[in-house]
PDB file of C-alpha atoms in Angstrom:
ATOM      1  CA  GLN Q   1      24.695 118.036 -23.534  1.00  0.00           C
ATOM      2  CA  VAL Q   2      26.562 115.751 -21.180  1.00  0.00           C
ATOM      3  CA  GLN Q   3      29.019 113.325 -22.741  1.00  0.00           C
ATOM      4  CA  LEU Q   4      31.375 110.715 -21.379  1.00  0.00           C
ATOM      5  CA  VAL Q   5      34.450 109.897 -23.415  1.00  0.00           C
ATOM      6  CA  GLU Q   6      36.751 107.033 -22.510  1.00  0.00           C
ATOM      7  CA  SER Q   7      40.368 106.830 -23.597  1.00  0.00           C
ATOM      8  CA  GLY Q   8      43.556 104.952 -22.837  1.00  0.00           C
ATOM      9  CA  GLY Q   9      42.651 101.446 -23.882  1.00  0.00           C
ATOM     10  CA  GLY Q  10      44.979  99.318 -25.927  1.00  0.00           C
ATOM     11  CA  LEU Q  11      47.018  96.143 -26.155  1.00  0.00           C
ATOM     12  CA  VAL Q  12      49.199  95.129 -23.230  1.00  0.00           C
ATOM     13  CA  GLN Q  13      51.050  91.974 -22.239  1.00  0.00           C
ATOM     14  CA  ALA Q  14      49.964  89.929 -19.259  1.00  0.00           C
ATOM     15  CA  GLY Q  15      51.434  91.364 -16.086  1.00  0.00           C
ATOM     16  CA  GLY Q  16      51.444  94.854 -17.516  1.00  0.00           C
ATOM     17  CA  SER Q  17      49.569  97.984 -16.520  1.00  0.00           C
ATOM     18  CA  LEU Q  18      47.174 100.358 -18.177  1.00  0.00           C
ATOM     19  CA  ARG Q  19      45.232 103.433 -17.157  1.00  0.00           C
ATOM     20  CA  ILE Q  20      41.947 104.277 -18.793  1.00  0.00           C
ATOM     21  CA  SER Q  21      40.161 107.588 -18.411  1.00  0.00           C
ATOM     22  CA  CYS Q  22      36.597 108.839 -18.556  1.00  0.00           C
ATOM     23  CA  ALA Q  23      36.221 112.534 -19.255  1.00  0.00           C
ATOM     24  CA  VAL Q  24      32.868 114.166 -18.620  1.00  0.00           C
ATOM     25  CA  SER Q  25      31.944 117.212 -20.664  1.00  0.00           C
ATOM     26  CA  GLY Q  26      28.923 119.476 -20.675  1.00  0.00           C
ATOM     27  CA  ASN Q  27      27.203 121.825 -18.299  1.00  0.00           C
ATOM     28  CA  ILE Q  28      27.299 119.922 -15.021  1.00  0.00           C
ATOM     29  CA  PHE Q  29      27.477 120.587 -11.314  1.00  0.00           C
ATOM     30  CA  GLY Q  30      29.553 117.493 -10.711  1.00  0.00           C
ATOM     31  CA  ILE Q  31      29.867 113.728 -10.774  1.00  0.00           C
ATOM     32  CA  ASN Q  32      27.954 111.996  -8.029  1.00  0.00           C
ATOM     33  CA  GLN Q  33      29.069 108.464  -8.746  1.00  0.00           C
ATOM     34  CA  MET Q  34      31.219 106.785 -11.367  1.00  0.00           C
ATOM     35  CA  GLU Q  35      31.550 103.141 -12.315  1.00  0.00           C
ATOM     36  CA  TRP Q  36      33.561 101.055 -14.729  1.00  0.00           C
ATOM     37  CA  TYR Q  37      32.088  98.036 -16.438  1.00  0.00           C
ATOM     38  CA  ARG Q  38      33.618  95.617 -18.882  1.00  0.00           C
ATOM     39  CA  GLN Q  39      32.179  93.278 -21.451  1.00  0.00           C
ATOM     40  CA  ALA Q  40      34.028  90.395 -23.053  1.00  0.00           C
ATOM     41  CA  PRO Q  41      32.791  88.811 -26.295  1.00  0.00           C
ATOM     42  CA  GLY Q  42      29.816  86.557 -25.635  1.00  0.00           C
ATOM     43  CA  LYS Q  43      29.574  87.611 -22.001  1.00  0.00           C
ATOM     44  CA  GLN Q  44      27.374  89.973 -20.063  1.00  0.00           C
ATOM     45  CA  ARG Q  45      28.555  93.388 -19.021  1.00  0.00           C
ATOM     46  CA  GLU Q  46      29.957  93.227 -15.501  1.00  0.00           C
ATOM     47  CA  LEU Q  47      30.678  95.859 -12.884  1.00  0.00           C
ATOM     48  CA  VAL Q  48      34.396  96.156 -12.250  1.00  0.00           C
ATOM     49  CA  ALA Q  49      34.724  99.122  -9.898  1.00  0.00           C
ATOM     50  CA  GLN Q  50      32.766 102.033  -8.505  1.00  0.00           C
ATOM     51  CA  ILE Q  51      33.522 105.231  -6.642  1.00  0.00           C
ATOM     52  CA  LEU Q  52      30.697 106.793  -4.716  1.00  0.00           C
ATOM     53  CA  SER Q  53      29.984 110.438  -3.910  1.00  0.00           C
ATOM     54  CA  ASN Q  54      31.827 110.089  -0.581  1.00  0.00           C
ATOM     55  CA  ASN Q  55      34.797 108.524  -2.422  1.00  0.00           C
ATOM     56  CA  ILE Q  56      34.144 105.063  -1.041  1.00  0.00           C
ATOM     57  CA  THR Q  57      35.294 102.500  -3.592  1.00  0.00           C
ATOM     58  CA  ASN Q  58      34.115  99.000  -4.340  1.00  0.00           C
ATOM     59  CA  TYR Q  59      35.615  96.359  -6.609  1.00  0.00           C
ATOM     60  CA  ALA Q  60      34.700  93.079  -8.183  1.00  0.00           C
ATOM     61  CA  ASP Q  61      36.471  90.209  -6.460  1.00  0.00           C
ATOM     62  CA  SER Q  62      38.323  89.392  -9.670  1.00  0.00           C
ATOM     63  CA  VAL Q  63      40.137  92.756  -9.709  1.00  0.00           C
ATOM     64  CA  LYS Q  64      40.605  93.506  -6.005  1.00  0.00           C
ATOM     65  CA  GLY Q  65      44.178  94.398  -5.234  1.00  0.00           C
ATOM     66  CA  ARG Q  66      44.990  94.944  -8.915  1.00  0.00           C
ATOM     67  CA  PHE Q  67      42.683  97.751 -10.057  1.00  0.00           C
ATOM     68  CA  THR Q  68      42.185 101.184  -8.528  1.00  0.00           C
ATOM     69  CA  ILE Q  69      39.364 103.577  -9.381  1.00  0.00           C
ATOM     70  CA  SER Q  70      39.877 107.284  -8.803  1.00  0.00           C
ATOM     71  CA  ARG Q  71      38.427 110.622  -9.792  1.00  0.00           C
ATOM     72  CA  ASP Q  72      39.583 114.186 -10.289  1.00  0.00           C
ATOM     73  CA  ASN Q  73      36.632 116.422  -9.526  1.00  0.00           C
ATOM     74  CA  THR Q  74      38.474 119.521 -10.764  1.00  0.00           C
ATOM     75  CA  GLN Q  75      38.816 117.928 -14.205  1.00  0.00           C
ATOM     76  CA  ASN Q  76      35.509 116.017 -14.165  1.00  0.00           C
ATOM     77  CA  THR Q  77      37.469 112.929 -15.047  1.00  0.00           C
ATOM     78  CA  GLY Q  78      37.561 109.416 -13.671  1.00  0.00           C
ATOM     79  CA  TYR Q  79      40.285 106.832 -13.979  1.00  0.00           C
ATOM     80  CA  LEU Q  80      40.758 103.118 -13.726  1.00  0.00           C
ATOM     81  CA  HIS Q  81      44.318 102.079 -12.991  1.00  0.00           C
ATOM     82  CA  MET Q  82      44.859  98.441 -13.909  1.00  0.00           C
ATOM     83  CA  ASN Q  83      47.909  96.518 -12.742  1.00  0.00           C
ATOM     84  CA  SER Q  84      48.980  92.884 -13.078  1.00  0.00           C
ATOM     85  CA  LEU Q  85      46.685  92.519 -16.047  1.00  0.00           C
ATOM     86  CA  GLU Q  86      45.551  89.063 -17.067  1.00  0.00           C
ATOM     87  CA  PRO Q  87      44.106  87.812 -20.364  1.00  0.00           C
ATOM     88  CA  GLY Q  88      40.766  87.465 -18.563  1.00  0.00           C
ATOM     89  CA  ASP Q  89      40.704  91.236 -18.105  1.00  0.00           C
ATOM     90  CA  SER Q  90      40.294  91.730 -21.846  1.00  0.00           C
ATOM     91  CA  GLY Q  91      37.129  93.344 -23.080  1.00  0.00           C
ATOM     92  CA  VAL Q  92      35.459  96.639 -23.815  1.00  0.00           C
ATOM     93  CA  TYR Q  93      35.514  98.887 -20.770  1.00  0.00           C
ATOM     94  CA  PHE Q  94      32.584 101.248 -20.331  1.00  0.00           C
ATOM     95  CA  CYS Q  95      32.327 104.235 -18.058  1.00  0.00           C
ATOM     96  CA  TYR Q  96      29.037 105.003 -16.297  1.00  0.00           C
ATOM     97  CA  ALA Q  97      28.352 108.132 -14.297  1.00  0.00           C
ATOM     98  CA  LEU Q  98      25.527 109.631 -12.300  1.00  0.00           C
ATOM     99  CA  ILE Q  99      25.796 113.312 -13.127  1.00  0.00           C
ATOM    100  CA  LEU Q 100      24.307 116.314 -11.378  1.00  0.00           C
ATOM    101  CA  SER Q 101      23.306 118.997 -13.865  1.00  0.00           C
ATOM    102  CA  PRO Q 102      21.413 122.271 -13.743  1.00  0.00           C
ATOM    103  CA  PRO Q 103      18.702 122.881 -12.844  1.00  0.00           C
ATOM    104  CA  TRP Q 104      19.131 120.348 -10.047  1.00  0.00           C
ATOM    105  CA  SER Q 105      18.658 117.206 -12.075  1.00  0.00           C
ATOM    106  CA  ALA Q 106      20.471 113.897 -11.951  1.00  0.00           C
ATOM    107  CA  GLY Q 107      21.055 111.777 -15.005  1.00  0.00           C
ATOM    108  CA  GLU Q 108      22.735 108.517 -15.903  1.00  0.00           C
ATOM    109  CA  TYR Q 109      25.242 108.492 -18.720  1.00  0.00           C
ATOM    110  CA  TRP Q 110      27.417 105.935 -20.479  1.00  0.00           C
ATOM    111  CA  GLY Q 111      30.558 106.302 -22.512  1.00  0.00           C
ATOM    112  CA  GLN Q 112      31.149 104.605 -25.824  1.00  0.00           C
ATOM    113  CA  GLY Q 113      33.681 102.130 -24.454  1.00  0.00           C
ATOM    114  CA  THR Q 114      37.380 101.538 -24.887  1.00  0.00           C
ATOM    115  CA  GLN Q 115      38.971  98.231 -25.855  1.00  0.00           C
ATOM    116  CA  VAL Q 116      41.480  96.601 -23.535  1.00  0.00           C
ATOM    117  CA  THR Q 117      43.279  93.525 -24.811  1.00  0.00           C
ATOM    118  CA  VAL Q 118      45.708  91.576 -22.641  1.00  0.00           C
ATOM    119  CA  SER Q 119      47.930  89.110 -24.460  1.00  0.00           C
ATOM    120  CA  SER Q 120      49.350  86.030 -22.779  1.00  0.00           C
TER     121      SER Q 120
END
């Protein structure tokens, strides 16, 4: 069974940095695509960053230049490096991945989320 587990969230002061991780476990061939979303209280879930199968990355305008998405295919783990954090970055961060699993199937999976709180 494929599972995504996020970690690394926490409380940080404005201007600080944080790295959150998304570890994929289970019998898989690999991660085709990974994305990070966040959801603040009372707001819709929004796409923050994505890394495609060819390692092309895309970011929401609000985080460009501050956040970096990366992946370690040997560890089946994705990361979101967040710098110059602002109170508006607070929320629950969710990992999404398109996973290739035997026998040649592709499935979409979500993690349980990790809380990031940025204090002013």
